């Protein structure tokens, strides 16, 4: 289904893909590691944005996972952005749209809205249907096809959201922004907070030699995707970090980052493409001298896998129910 053949593909999923740029709630989805499609599997999580980048026939992607309204301007993101906002995000030729909820009691911000998609000869329009205003329709964005591989979006109105602080959007890094500090090329030691203890106002991020990206926002230490810089999950809670300092130091020998499937690995030598330093992320308190090491997971990631895979949990629940049924039918046990 090539874009060159005139295909226009629209995708609808519960959760959005990593790299969509939609508003994410730090206290809900980032902390629990459940922002994106297949979030629990790093390779699968990144697959969707890579498909969007490769296949420019994908023109729009709608999702409703966050249960937020459609009045925030970042409830819709375009494949291109103003250069003043940062580098090109590489969202292919796809517009991403957050969809709210219709039923009362399921919305995080009280809104009851849904999306209306209207096509025309030049592209399409994304609208809001307001169920609290008798189904009133509002134009949100107009998307125009410039070619089979490119489209341009224009917002139809300013951000109309209220109580932004109540639905705090997690900070998303951009390459070269003012909050970037201490890249992988930094030699031996990097004092992230520069002897200034972490506070609720601290906003900073850095890339380790391994390519992993960590950052501090809203008093918490978070991990971000190394490619899209989208938030992945929580590393340290605010009560574990505020008032303390962060440093990154070399912790061992230089290492090779090689593919375990390579043949004759004994004969392979490190080169510039595979070079990786072993590093330790250290949190220390200048007041009492206590120091702790933020250890990575076995797969090299740092964020806490708090919420386990939902399918795995559902299978476990069914096995438990089968065991209860067996006990009731075969072992003559009561429901208790």
Coordinates of C-alpha atoms in Angstrom, one line a residue:
X1 CA 0.0 0.0 0.0
X2 CA 2.5 2.6 -1.2
X3 CA 2.0 6.3 -0.9
X4 CA 3.2 6.6 -4.5
X5 CA 0.2 4.5 -5.6
X6 CA -2.2 7.0 -3.9
X7 CA -2.9 5.1 -0.7
X8 CA -4.0 7.1 2.3
X9 CA -4.0 5.1 5.5
X10 CA -5.7 6.1 8.8
X11 CA -5.0 4.2 12.0
X12 CA -7.1 3.8 15.1
X13 CA -5.6 2.3 18.3
X14 CA -6.3 2.5 22.0
X15 CA -2.8 3.8 22.9
X16 CA -0.6 6.1 20.7
X17 CA 2.8 5.0 19.5
X18 CA 6.0 6.2 21.1
X19 CA 7.2 9.3 19.2
X20 CA 3.7 10.7 18.5
X21 CA 4.4 13.8 20.6
X22 CA 1.0 13.8 22.3
X23 CA 0.4 15.1 25.8
X24 CA 1.5 12.5 28.4
X25 CA 0.6 12.7 32.2
X26 CA 3.7 12.2 34.3
X27 CA 1.8 11.2 37.5
X28 CA -0.2 8.5 35.6
X29 CA 1.3 7.1 32.5
X30 CA 5.0 7.9 32.8
X31 CA 5.2 6.7 36.4
X32 CA 3.5 3.5 35.6
X33 CA 5.3 2.9 32.3
X34 CA 2.1 2.6 30.3
X35 CA 2.1 5.5 27.8
X36 CA 2.6 3.8 24.5
X37 CA 1.6 0.8 22.4
X38 CA 3.5 -2.2 23.6
X39 CA 5.3 -0.1 26.1
X40 CA 6.6 -3.0 28.1
X41 CA 8.7 -4.2 25.2
X42 CA 11.3 -1.7 24.1
X43 CA 11.9 -3.0 20.6
X44 CA 8.2 -3.5 19.9
X45 CA 7.3 -0.1 21.4
X46 CA 9.5 1.7 18.9
X47 CA 8.3 -0.4 15.9
X48 CA 5.2 1.8 15.3
X49 CA 6.9 5.1 14.8
X50 CA 9.5 3.4 12.6
X51 CA 6.6 2.1 10.4
X52 CA 5.2 5.6 10.2
X53 CA 8.6 7.0 9.2
X54 CA 9.1 4.4 6.5
X55 CA 5.5 4.2 5.1
X56 CA 4.3 7.7 4.2
X57 CA 0.9 6.4 3.1
X58 CA 0.0 6.6 6.9
X59 CA -1.6 10.0 7.1
X60 CA -3.3 10.0 10.5
X61 CA -3.3 8.0 13.8
X62 CA -6.0 8.4 16.4
X63 CA -5.9 7.1 20.0
X64 CA -7.8 7.6 23.2
X65 CA -5.6 6.1 26.0
X66 CA -5.0 9.2 28.1
X67 CA -8.7 10.1 28.7
X68 CA -8.0 13.8 28.2
X69 CA -10.0 16.3 26.3
X70 CA -9.3 17.8 22.9
X71 CA -9.0 21.4 23.9
X72 CA -5.2 21.2 24.4
X73 CA -3.4 22.2 21.3
X74 CA -1.0 19.3 21.7
X75 CA -3.9 16.8 21.5
X76 CA -3.0 17.0 17.8
X77 CA 0.6 16.8 16.5
X78 CA 1.8 17.4 13.0
X79 CA 4.6 15.7 11.1
X80 CA 6.4 19.1 10.8
X81 CA 6.9 21.8 13.4
X82 CA 8.1 25.4 13.4
X83 CA 12.0 25.5 13.5
X84 CA 11.8 27.7 16.6
X85 CA 10.3 24.8 18.5
X86 CA 13.1 22.4 17.9
X87 CA 14.5 20.0 15.3
X88 CA 12.3 18.0 12.8
X89 CA 10.6 15.3 14.9
X90 CA 10.4 12.8 12.0
X91 CA 6.8 11.7 12.3
X92 CA 6.7 10.6 8.7
X93 CA 3.7 12.1 6.9
X94 CA 1.3 11.4 9.8
X95 CA -0.8 13.6 12.0
X96 CA -1.4 12.1 15.5
X97 CA -4.7 13.0 17.3
X98 CA -5.7 12.3 20.9
X99 CA -9.4 11.4 21.3
X100 CA -11.4 12.1 24.5
X101 CA -14.2 10.1 26.0
X102 CA -18.0 10.4 25.6
X103 CA -19.3 9.0 28.9
X104 CA -19.4 11.0 32.1
X105 CA -17.1 9.8 34.8
X106 CA -14.4 8.4 32.6
X107 CA -12.7 11.7 31.7
X108 CA -9.7 12.9 33.6
X109 CA -10.5 16.6 32.9
X110 CA -14.3 16.5 32.8
X111 CA -14.6 16.9 29.0
X112 CA -16.9 14.6 27.0
X113 CA -15.8 14.8 23.4
X114 CA -15.1 12.7 20.3
X115 CA -13.5 13.2 16.9
X116 CA -15.1 13.9 13.6
X117 CA -12.9 13.3 10.5
X118 CA -13.9 15.1 7.3
X119 CA -12.2 14.5 4.0
X120 CA -11.9 16.9 1.1
X121 CA -10.1 17.1 -2.3
X122 CA -7.0 18.7 -0.7
X123 CA -6.7 16.6 2.4
X124 CA -8.8 16.3 5.5
X125 CA -10.1 18.1 8.6
X126 CA -10.1 17.0 12.2
X127 CA -13.0 18.2 14.3
X128 CA -14.3 18.0 17.9
X129 CA -17.8 16.9 18.7
X130 CA -18.7 18.3 22.1
X131 CA -21.2 16.1 23.9
X132 CA -21.7 18.5 26.7
X133 CA -22.9 21.2 24.2
X134 CA -25.5 19.2 22.4
X135 CA -23.1 17.7 19.8
X136 CA -21.6 21.1 18.7
X137 CA -18.9 20.6 16.1
X138 CA -15.6 22.6 16.2
X139 CA -12.9 22.5 13.5
X140 CA -9.6 21.8 15.2
X141 CA -7.1 21.3 12.4
X142 CA -6.8 21.3 8.6
X143 CA -4.4 19.0 6.9
X144 CA -3.3 19.6 3.3
X145 CA -1.5 17.0 1.2
X146 CA 1.5 18.7 -0.5
X147 CA 2.5 15.5 -2.3
X148 CA 2.1 11.8 -1.8
X149 CA 4.9 11.9 0.8
X150 CA 4.2 15.2 2.6
X151 CA 1.4 16.9 4.3
X152 CA 1.1 20.2 6.3
X153 CA -1.3 20.8 9.2
X154 CA -2.7 24.1 10.5
X155 CA -4.4 24.5 13.9
X156 CA -7.8 26.2 13.6
X157 CA -7.7 27.8 17.0
X158 CA -5.5 28.5 20.0
X159 CA -5.1 26.2 23.0
X160 CA -8.5 26.4 24.7
X161 CA -7.7 24.2 27.7
X162 CA -8.1 25.3 31.2
X163 CA -6.4 24.1 34.5
X164 CA -3.2 23.1 32.7
X165 CA -1.4 22.5 36.0
X166 CA -3.9 19.9 37.0
X167 CA -3.0 17.8 33.9
X168 CA 0.7 18.5 33.8
X169 CA 2.4 17.5 30.6
X170 CA 5.7 15.8 31.1
X171 CA 8.7 17.6 29.6
X172 CA 10.0 16.1 26.4
X173 CA 13.6 16.8 25.5
X174 CA 14.7 18.1 22.1
X175 CA 18.2 17.8 20.7
X176 CA 20.2 21.0 21.4
X177 CA 17.7 22.5 23.9
X178 CA 18.8 24.5 26.9
X179 CA 18.1 21.6 29.3
X180 CA 20.6 19.2 27.6
X181 CA 23.7 18.6 29.7
X182 CA 26.6 16.2 29.7
X183 CA 26.5 14.1 26.6
X184 CA 28.0 10.6 26.1
X185 CA 31.2 12.3 24.8
X186 CA 31.9 13.9 28.2
X187 CA 35.1 12.5 29.6
X188 CA 35.2 10.4 32.8
X189 CA 33.0 12.4 35.1
X190 CA 29.9 14.6 34.7
X191 CA 28.3 16.5 37.6
X192 CA 24.8 16.6 36.3
X193 CA 23.4 19.0 38.9
X194 CA 26.7 20.9 39.3
X195 CA 26.4 20.9 43.1
X196 CA 22.9 22.3 43.0
X197 CA 20.5 19.9 44.7
X198 CA 17.5 18.7 42.7
X199 CA 14.3 20.6 43.3
X200 CA 10.8 20.6 41.8
X201 CA 12.0 23.3 39.3
X202 CA 15.0 21.3 38.0
X203 CA 14.7 20.5 34.3
X204 CA 17.7 18.7 32.7
X205 CA 18.5 15.7 30.6
X206 CA 21.6 13.8 29.4
X207 CA 22.6 10.9 27.2
X208 CA 24.8 8.1 28.6
X209 CA 27.6 6.5 26.7
X210 CA 25.3 3.5 26.1
X211 CA 22.8 5.8 24.3
X212 CA 20.3 5.7 27.2
X213 CA 18.7 9.0 28.0
X214 CA 17.8 10.2 31.5
X215 CA 16.3 13.4 32.7
X216 CA 15.0 15.2 35.8
X217 CA 11.5 16.8 35.7
X218 CA 9.0 17.7 38.4
X219 CA 11.4 16.3 41.0
X220 CA 11.6 12.9 39.4
X221 CA 14.3 11.0 37.5
X222 CA 12.8 9.7 34.2
X223 CA 14.1 7.7 31.3
X224 CA 13.4 8.8 27.7
X225 CA 13.5 6.8 24.5
X226 CA 17.0 7.1 22.9
X227 CA 15.5 7.8 19.4
X228 CA 12.2 9.7 19.8
X229 CA 13.1 11.2 23.3
X230 CA 9.6 10.3 24.4
X231 CA 9.2 9.5 28.1
X232 CA 9.5 5.8 29.0
X233 CA 9.1 5.6 32.7
X234 CA 10.1 6.5 36.2
X235 CA 13.6 5.8 37.6
X236 CA 13.4 7.6 41.0
X237 CA 10.4 9.2 42.8
X238 CA 10.7 12.8 43.9
X239 CA 11.0 11.8 47.6
X240 CA 14.0 9.8 46.6
X241 CA 15.7 12.6 44.7
X242 CA 14.8 16.1 45.8
X243 CA 17.6 17.7 47.8
X244 CA 20.2 15.4 46.4
X245 CA 22.8 15.7 43.6
X246 CA 23.4 13.5 40.5
X247 CA 26.7 12.6 38.9
X248 CA 27.8 10.2 36.1
X249 CA 31.2 8.7 36.4
X250 CA 33.2 6.0 34.6
X251 CA 32.9 2.7 36.5
X252 CA 35.0 0.2 34.7
X253 CA 36.8 -0.7 31.5
X254 CA 35.8 0.5 28.0
X255 CA 33.4 -2.0 26.5
X256 CA 32.3 -3.2 23.1
X257 CA 28.6 -3.0 22.3
X258 CA 28.4 -6.0 19.9
X259 CA 25.6 -8.1 18.6
X260 CA 25.6 -11.5 20.3
X261 CA 24.5 -13.1 17.1
X262 CA 27.7 -12.0 15.3
X263 CA 29.8 -15.0 14.1
X264 CA 33.4 -15.3 15.2
X265 CA 33.0 -12.7 18.0
X266 CA 36.4 -13.6 19.3
X267 CA 38.0 -11.9 16.3
X268 CA 36.0 -8.7 16.5
X269 CA 37.6 -5.6 17.8
X270 CA 36.1 -2.4 19.1
X271 CA 35.9 0.5 16.6
X272 CA 34.3 3.9 16.9
X273 CA 30.8 2.6 16.0
X274 CA 30.8 0.1 18.9
X275 CA 32.7 2.0 21.5
X276 CA 30.9 2.3 24.9
X277 CA 32.1 3.3 28.3
X278 CA 30.8 1.6 31.4
X279 CA 29.3 4.3 33.6
X280 CA 27.6 4.7 37.0
X281 CA 24.7 7.0 37.7
X282 CA 25.2 8.3 41.3
X283 CA 22.8 10.1 43.6
X284 CA 24.4 11.6 46.6
X285 CA 23.4 13.9 49.5
X286 CA 26.0 16.6 50.4
X287 CA 24.3 17.1 53.8
X288 CA 25.0 13.7 55.2
X289 CA 27.4 12.2 52.7
X290 CA 25.1 9.3 51.8
X291 CA 25.5 8.0 48.2
X292 CA 23.6 5.5 46.2
X293 CA 24.0 4.0 42.7
X294 CA 21.1 3.9 40.2
X295 CA 21.5 0.4 38.8
X296 CA 20.2 -0.4 35.3
X297 CA 17.9 -3.3 34.6
X298 CA 19.3 -6.4 33.0
X299 CA 18.3 -5.2 29.6
X300 CA 20.2 -1.9 30.1
X301 CA 17.1 0.3 30.7
X302 CA 16.7 2.2 33.9
X303 CA 12.9 2.8 34.3
X304 CA 11.0 0.7 36.7
X305 CA 8.7 -1.9 35.2
X306 CA 5.9 -1.3 37.7
X307 CA 3.0 -2.3 35.6
X308 CA 3.4 -5.8 34.2
X309 CA 2.1 -6.8 30.7
X310 CA -1.7 -6.7 30.7
X311 CA -2.1 -9.9 28.6
X312 CA 0.2 -11.8 30.9
X313 CA -1.8 -10.6 33.9
X314 CA -5.1 -11.6 32.2
X315 CA -3.7 -15.1 31.5
X316 CA -2.6 -15.5 35.1
X317 CA -6.1 -14.5 36.2
X318 CA -7.7 -17.1 33.9
X319 CA -5.3 -19.8 35.3
X320 CA -6.3 -18.8 38.8
X321 CA -10.0 -19.0 37.9
X322 CA -9.5 -22.4 36.3
X323 CA -7.8 -23.6 39.5
X324 CA -10.7 -22.4 41.6
X325 CA -13.2 -24.1 39.3
X326 CA -11.1 -27.3 39.5
X327 CA -11.1 -27.2 43.3
X328 CA -14.9 -26.6 43.4
X329 CA -15.8 -29.4 40.9
X330 CA -13.2 -32.1 41.7
X331 CA -12.1 -31.4 45.3
X332 CA -15.6 -30.5 46.6
X333 CA -14.4 -27.2 48.0
X334 CA -16.7 -24.3 48.6
X335 CA -16.5 -20.9 46.9
X336 CA -14.5 -19.7 49.9

